[in-house]
Coordinates of C-alpha atoms and ligand atoms in Angstrom, one line a residue:
M139 CA 118.3 69.8 -64.3
I140 CA 121.1 70.3 -61.8
V141 CA 123.1 73.5 -61.4
I142 CA 126.4 73.1 -59.6
L143 CA 128.1 76.0 -57.9
D144 CA 131.4 76.2 -56.1
L145 CA 131.3 76.5 -52.3
S146 CA 132.4 80.1 -52.8
A147 CA 129.1 81.1 -54.4
T148 CA 127.4 83.8 -52.4
E149 CA 123.8 83.8 -51.0
E150 CA 123.0 86.6 -53.5
Q151 CA 124.2 84.5 -56.4
I152 CA 122.1 81.6 -55.2
R153 CA 119.1 83.9 -54.9
Q154 CA 119.7 85.1 -58.4
I155 CA 119.3 81.6 -59.7
E156 CA 116.2 81.0 -57.5
D157 CA 114.6 84.2 -58.9
M158 CA 115.3 83.2 -62.5
L159 CA 113.6 79.9 -61.8
T160 CA 110.6 81.2 -60.0
A161 CA 110.0 83.7 -62.8
Q162 CA 109.5 80.7 -65.0
G163 CA 107.2 78.9 -62.5
L164 CA 110.0 76.5 -61.4
R165 CA 111.3 75.6 -58.0
A166 CA 114.9 75.4 -56.9
D167 CA 116.1 72.9 -54.3
V168 CA 119.3 74.1 -52.8
S169 CA 121.5 71.6 -51.2
R170 CA 124.9 72.5 -49.6
G171 CA 127.2 69.5 -49.9
E172 CA 130.7 69.2 -48.5
Q173 CA 132.3 70.1 -51.8
K174 CA 129.7 71.8 -53.9
I175 CA 126.4 73.6 -53.8
V176 CA 123.9 71.8 -55.9
I177 CA 120.7 73.3 -57.1
G178 CA 118.1 70.8 -58.3
V179 CA 115.3 72.1 -60.6
I180 CA 112.3 69.8 -60.9
G181 CA 109.5 69.9 -63.5
I182 CA 111.2 71.6 -66.4
P183 CA 109.1 71.0 -69.6
D184 CA 111.1 69.0 -72.1
D185 CA 111.1 71.8 -74.7
A186 CA 112.4 74.4 -72.3
R187 CA 115.3 72.4 -70.9
A188 CA 118.0 73.1 -73.5
H189 CA 117.3 76.9 -73.4
L190 CA 117.5 76.9 -69.6
V191 CA 120.8 75.0 -69.6
E192 CA 122.3 77.5 -71.9
Q193 CA 121.0 80.4 -69.9
F194 CA 122.6 79.1 -66.7
Q195 CA 125.8 78.2 -68.4
T196 CA 126.4 81.9 -69.1
L197 CA 126.5 82.8 -65.4
P198 CA 130.1 83.1 -64.3
F199 CA 129.6 81.7 -60.9
V200 CA 127.9 78.5 -62.3
E201 CA 130.5 75.7 -62.5
R202 CA 128.4 73.2 -64.4
V203 CA 124.8 72.6 -65.6
I204 CA 123.7 69.0 -66.0
P205 CA 120.4 68.4 -67.9
I206 CA 118.9 65.3 -66.3
T207 CA 116.5 63.4 -68.4
Y208 CA 115.9 60.5 -66.2
P209 CA 112.8 60.7 -64.0
Y210 CA 114.4 60.5 -60.6
K211 CA 116.2 63.7 -59.8
R212 CA 117.0 63.8 -56.1
A213 CA 118.2 60.2 -56.1
A214 CA 120.4 60.8 -59.2
R215 CA 124.2 60.4 -58.8
D216 CA 124.7 63.9 -60.2
Y217 CA 122.6 65.4 -57.5
R218 CA 125.3 64.7 -54.9
P219 CA 128.3 63.4 -56.8
E220 CA 130.4 62.9 -53.6
G221 CA 127.8 60.4 -52.2
T222 CA 125.4 60.7 -49.3
I223 CA 126.5 59.7 -45.9
V224 CA 123.6 58.5 -43.7
R225 CA 124.2 59.3 -40.0
V226 CA 122.7 57.1 -37.3
G227 CA 123.8 58.1 -33.8
G228 CA 127.6 57.7 -34.1
V229 CA 127.4 55.4 -37.1
R230 CA 128.1 56.7 -40.6
I231 CA 127.0 54.7 -43.7
G232 CA 128.0 55.4 -47.3
E233 CA 130.5 54.8 -50.0
Q234 CA 133.0 57.3 -48.5
V235 CA 132.9 55.6 -45.1
K236 CA 135.5 52.9 -44.6
E237 CA 133.7 50.9 -42.0
I238 CA 130.9 48.7 -43.4
A239 CA 127.8 49.0 -41.3
V240 CA 126.6 45.6 -40.2
I241 CA 122.9 45.6 -39.1
A242 CA 122.2 42.4 -37.2
G243 CA 119.5 40.9 -35.1
P244 CA 116.4 38.7 -35.1
C245 CA 113.8 38.7 -37.8
A246 CA 111.2 39.5 -35.2
V247 CA 111.3 40.8 -31.7
E248 CA 109.8 37.8 -29.7
N249 CA 110.5 38.8 -26.1
E250 CA 112.8 41.0 -24.1
E251 CA 115.4 38.4 -23.3
Q252 CA 115.7 37.2 -26.9
V253 CA 116.4 40.8 -28.1
L254 CA 118.8 41.6 -25.3
A255 CA 120.7 38.4 -25.7
T256 CA 121.0 38.9 -29.5
A257 CA 122.0 42.5 -29.2
R258 CA 124.8 41.6 -26.8
V259 CA 126.3 38.9 -29.0
V260 CA 126.1 40.8 -32.3
K261 CA 127.6 43.8 -30.6
A262 CA 130.5 41.8 -29.3
A263 CA 131.1 40.4 -32.7
G264 CA 131.4 43.9 -34.3
A265 CA 127.8 44.7 -35.5
T266 CA 127.1 48.4 -35.7
L267 CA 123.3 48.4 -35.6
L268 CA 120.6 46.2 -34.1
R269 CA 117.7 45.0 -36.2
G270 CA 114.4 43.4 -35.2
G271 CA 110.8 43.6 -36.4
A272 CA 108.1 44.7 -34.0
Y273 CA 105.5 45.1 -36.8
K274 CA 105.9 42.1 -39.0
P275 CA 104.5 41.9 -42.6
R276 CA 103.5 38.2 -42.7
T277 CA 102.1 36.5 -45.8
L278 CA 99.6 34.6 -43.7
P279 CA 97.4 36.3 -41.1
Y280 CA 97.7 33.3 -38.7
D281 CA 101.5 33.6 -38.4
F282 CA 103.1 35.7 -35.6
Q283 CA 102.5 39.3 -36.4
G284 CA 105.0 40.9 -34.1
L285 CA 104.7 42.5 -30.6
G286 CA 104.0 46.0 -31.9
L287 CA 104.7 48.7 -29.3
E288 CA 105.9 46.2 -26.7
G289 CA 108.5 45.1 -29.2
L290 CA 109.7 48.6 -29.8
K291 CA 110.2 49.0 -26.1
Y292 CA 112.4 45.9 -25.9
L293 CA 114.4 47.3 -28.8
A294 CA 114.9 50.6 -27.0
A295 CA 116.0 48.7 -23.9
A296 CA 118.5 46.7 -26.0
R297 CA 119.9 50.0 -27.4
A298 CA 120.1 51.5 -23.9
E299 CA 122.2 48.6 -22.8
T300 CA 124.4 48.0 -25.8
G301 CA 124.5 51.5 -27.4
L302 CA 123.5 49.9 -30.8
P303 CA 121.1 52.1 -32.8
V304 CA 117.9 50.3 -33.8
V305 CA 116.6 49.5 -37.2
T306 CA 113.0 48.4 -37.3
E307 CA 110.2 48.1 -39.8
V308 CA 107.2 50.5 -40.1
M309 CA 104.3 49.1 -42.1
S310 CA 101.7 51.8 -42.2
P311 CA 101.6 55.6 -42.2
E312 CA 99.7 55.7 -38.9
D313 CA 102.5 54.0 -37.1
V314 CA 105.3 56.3 -38.3
E315 CA 105.1 58.7 -35.4
T316 CA 105.2 55.9 -32.8
V317 CA 108.0 54.0 -34.5
C318 CA 110.0 57.2 -34.8
E319 CA 109.9 57.6 -31.0
Y320 CA 111.8 54.3 -30.5
A321 CA 113.7 53.6 -33.7
D322 CA 116.9 55.1 -35.1
V323 CA 116.2 53.9 -38.7
L324 CA 112.8 53.3 -40.2
Q325 CA 112.8 50.1 -42.4
I326 CA 110.4 49.9 -45.2
G327 CA 110.0 46.3 -46.3
T328 CA 109.9 44.7 -49.7
R329 CA 106.1 44.5 -49.7
N330 CA 105.8 48.2 -49.0
M331 CA 108.3 49.6 -51.4
Q332 CA 105.5 51.2 -53.4
N333 CA 103.2 52.0 -50.5
F334 CA 103.2 55.7 -51.6
P335 CA 101.3 57.1 -48.5
L336 CA 103.9 55.4 -46.3
L337 CA 106.8 56.7 -48.4
R338 CA 105.4 60.2 -48.2
E339 CA 105.0 59.9 -44.4
V340 CA 108.5 58.8 -43.7
G341 CA 109.7 61.5 -46.2
K342 CA 108.2 64.1 -43.7
T343 CA 110.4 62.8 -40.9
R344 CA 114.1 63.4 -40.5
K345 CA 114.8 59.8 -39.4
P346 CA 117.1 57.8 -41.6
V347 CA 115.1 55.3 -43.8
L348 CA 116.2 51.9 -45.1
L349 CA 114.1 51.2 -48.2
K350 CA 114.1 47.6 -49.3
R351 CA 113.7 46.7 -52.9
G352 CA 110.3 45.3 -53.9
F353 CA 110.7 41.6 -54.6
A354 CA 109.5 42.2 -58.1
A355 CA 110.6 45.8 -58.6
T356 CA 112.9 47.0 -61.3
V357 CA 115.8 49.3 -60.4
D358 CA 113.9 52.2 -62.0
E359 CA 110.8 51.5 -59.9
W360 CA 112.9 51.4 -56.8
L361 CA 114.6 54.7 -57.5
K362 CA 111.3 56.3 -58.4
A363 CA 109.9 55.1 -55.1
V364 CA 112.9 56.5 -53.1
E365 CA 112.2 59.8 -54.8
Y366 CA 108.9 60.1 -52.7
I367 CA 111.0 60.0 -49.5
L368 CA 113.7 62.5 -50.8
R369 CA 111.0 64.8 -52.2
G370 CA 109.6 65.2 -48.6
G371 CA 113.0 66.6 -47.6
N372 CA 114.3 63.4 -45.9
E373 CA 117.7 62.8 -47.6
Q374 CA 118.9 60.1 -45.2
V375 CA 118.0 57.0 -47.1
I376 CA 119.8 53.7 -47.5
L377 CA 118.7 51.3 -50.4
C378 CA 118.7 47.7 -49.4
E379 CA 118.6 44.8 -51.9
R380 CA 117.0 41.7 -50.3
G381 CA 116.5 39.4 -53.3
I382 CA 114.0 39.4 -56.1
R383 CA 111.6 36.6 -57.0
G384 CA 113.0 34.0 -59.4
F385 CA 111.4 30.9 -60.9
D386 CA 113.4 28.4 -58.8
D387 CA 112.9 28.5 -55.1
A388 CA 114.0 24.9 -54.4
Y389 CA 117.4 25.9 -53.1
T390 CA 117.1 29.7 -52.5
R391 CA 114.2 31.8 -51.3
N392 CA 115.0 34.6 -53.7
V393 CA 117.6 35.7 -56.2
L394 CA 120.0 38.0 -54.5
D395 CA 120.7 40.6 -57.2
L396 CA 124.3 41.7 -56.5
N397 CA 124.4 43.4 -59.9
V398 CA 122.5 46.2 -58.3
V399 CA 125.5 47.3 -56.3
P400 CA 127.6 48.6 -59.2
V401 CA 124.4 49.6 -61.1
L402 CA 123.1 51.7 -58.2
R403 CA 126.6 53.2 -57.7
R404 CA 126.4 54.7 -61.1
L405 CA 122.9 55.9 -60.9
T406 CA 122.6 57.2 -57.3
H407 CA 124.5 58.8 -54.5
L408 CA 122.6 56.9 -51.8
P409 CA 124.3 54.2 -49.6
I410 CA 123.7 50.6 -50.6
A411 CA 122.9 47.7 -48.3
I412 CA 122.7 44.0 -49.0
D413 CA 120.5 41.6 -47.0
P414 CA 121.8 38.1 -47.7
S415 CA 119.4 36.6 -45.2
H416 CA 116.2 37.3 -47.1
G417 CA 118.2 37.2 -50.4
T418 CA 119.0 33.5 -49.9
G419 CA 116.6 32.2 -47.3
R420 CA 119.2 29.7 -46.1
W421 CA 121.6 30.2 -43.2
Y422 CA 124.5 28.4 -44.8
L423 CA 124.4 30.7 -47.8
V424 CA 124.4 33.9 -45.7
P425 CA 128.1 34.2 -44.9
I426 CA 129.3 33.5 -48.4
M427 CA 126.9 35.9 -50.0
A428 CA 127.8 38.5 -47.4
K429 CA 131.4 38.2 -48.5
A430 CA 130.3 38.6 -52.1
A431 CA 128.3 41.7 -51.2
I432 CA 131.3 43.3 -49.7
A433 CA 133.5 42.3 -52.6
V434 CA 131.1 44.1 -55.1
G435 CA 131.1 47.3 -52.9
A436 CA 128.1 47.2 -50.6
D437 CA 128.2 49.9 -47.8
A438 CA 126.1 47.9 -45.3
L439 CA 124.9 44.4 -44.6
M440 CA 121.7 43.3 -42.9
V441 CA 121.8 39.9 -41.4
E442 CA 119.3 37.9 -39.3
V443 CA 120.6 36.4 -36.1
H444 CA 118.6 34.4 -33.5
P445 CA 119.8 32.9 -30.2
E446 CA 118.1 29.6 -31.2
P447 CA 117.1 29.6 -34.8
A448 CA 115.1 26.4 -34.5
R449 CA 112.7 28.2 -32.1
A450 CA 112.5 31.4 -34.2
L451 CA 108.9 32.6 -34.8
S452 CA 109.8 33.8 -38.3
D453 CA 112.6 33.2 -40.8
A454 CA 114.2 30.3 -38.8
A455 CA 115.8 28.8 -41.9
Q456 CA 117.8 31.9 -42.7
S457 CA 118.8 33.0 -39.2
L458 CA 122.4 32.6 -38.0
T459 CA 123.2 31.3 -34.6
P460 CA 125.4 33.8 -32.5
A461 CA 128.4 31.5 -33.1
R462 CA 127.9 31.4 -36.8
F463 CA 127.4 35.2 -36.9
A464 CA 130.7 35.7 -35.0
E465 CA 132.5 33.3 -37.4
M466 CA 131.0 35.2 -40.4
M467 CA 132.3 38.5 -39.1
E468 CA 135.8 37.1 -38.9
E469 CA 135.5 35.8 -42.5
L470 CA 134.3 39.2 -43.7
R471 CA 137.3 41.1 -42.3
P472 CA 139.9 40.1 -45.0
V473 CA 137.4 40.6 -47.8
A474 CA 136.6 44.1 -46.5
E475 CA 140.3 44.9 -46.2
A476 CA 140.9 43.7 -49.8
V477 CA 138.4 46.3 -51.1
G478 CA 139.7 49.1 -48.9
R479 CA 137.0 48.8 -46.2
C480 CA 136.8 47.4 -42.7
I481 CA 134.5 45.7 -40.2
R482 CA 134.2 47.0 -36.7
E483 CA 136.5 45.3 -34.2
T484 CA 135.0 42.8 -31.7
S485 CA 134.4 44.2 -28.2
Ligands
LIG596 C1 112.7 41.7 -42.6 O1 113.7 42.4 -42.7 O2 112.5 40.9 -41.6 C2 111.7 41.6 -43.7 C3 110.4 41.3 -43.5 O3 112.3 41.9 -44.8 P1 111.7 42.0 -46.3 O4 110.7 43.1 -46.3 O5 112.9 42.1 -47.2 O6 111.0 40.7 -46.6
LIG597 MN1 112.9 38.3 -41.7

């Protein structure tokens, strides 16, 4: 259940609600938004909900009470109707933000020069964040597994030079502390969407998280997974669609589910990102699907760029060259404008 109060509600009135709830063994989660104060109440038994809703509706300082019957509460749209804005350094990401965040960089950090060179070119083309994996979740143990800590240091060096905040994957709970020291956004990959100990661990931090959709996860499972992070008190989460497994991988690696953008918009207040690189697996499909993503309302894009894709140690077939990335950014501008958004200017 969600209880909505006007910003003019006093601390005493909020406390009154909290006391009423604790008397019934329930916990209130008070969140002060920019327009409203929202009190979330979790764990109400089904047979007690209707009575509780009525009880709160009688309070004059309560604007509205919404009984929520779906299982994810904190991720629910009603919890923060105005939409969450994720803040990363100076970058803001969310539906209310005009500028579309473009997260670009190599699949994996391979060496310092590769990351620096990529960071420079993506920044010049208008990217707002730098991506790069130091801990790589590879299907085969013989494939390049990432540089680990060394890779994180190269990413930090690229941030120091370009000013681009860094998005990088964390694969296990034990690494969260270390990755937090270097990263600006913690990425949770498709294979770990339901790694509950990892979700709990990143939920304890106050670092923004980018949670990718499991390649065979339903939207409900995805939103239930994000609830683990939000429950820990970390409300800075971006949802990222990266393609789900279909039956035909002859021409595309995955099925990029663009339906989820309008679907998630109705269900949740969290910002939505689209990753057309993993979603298609083919470089020539990336720009056109990036345009489509903007057209359906995505708040952010994640795109893989490599100085020399043919030599990339992972995801070569879907990586854009710097020139193609710059070209794509120019093509995105009019599409963004057509839907009332914008792409950062070149520098
Ligand atoms: C990645 O971003 O490089 C990655 C491994 O993504 P995913 O988890 O979507 O496969
Ligand atoms: Mn990749």
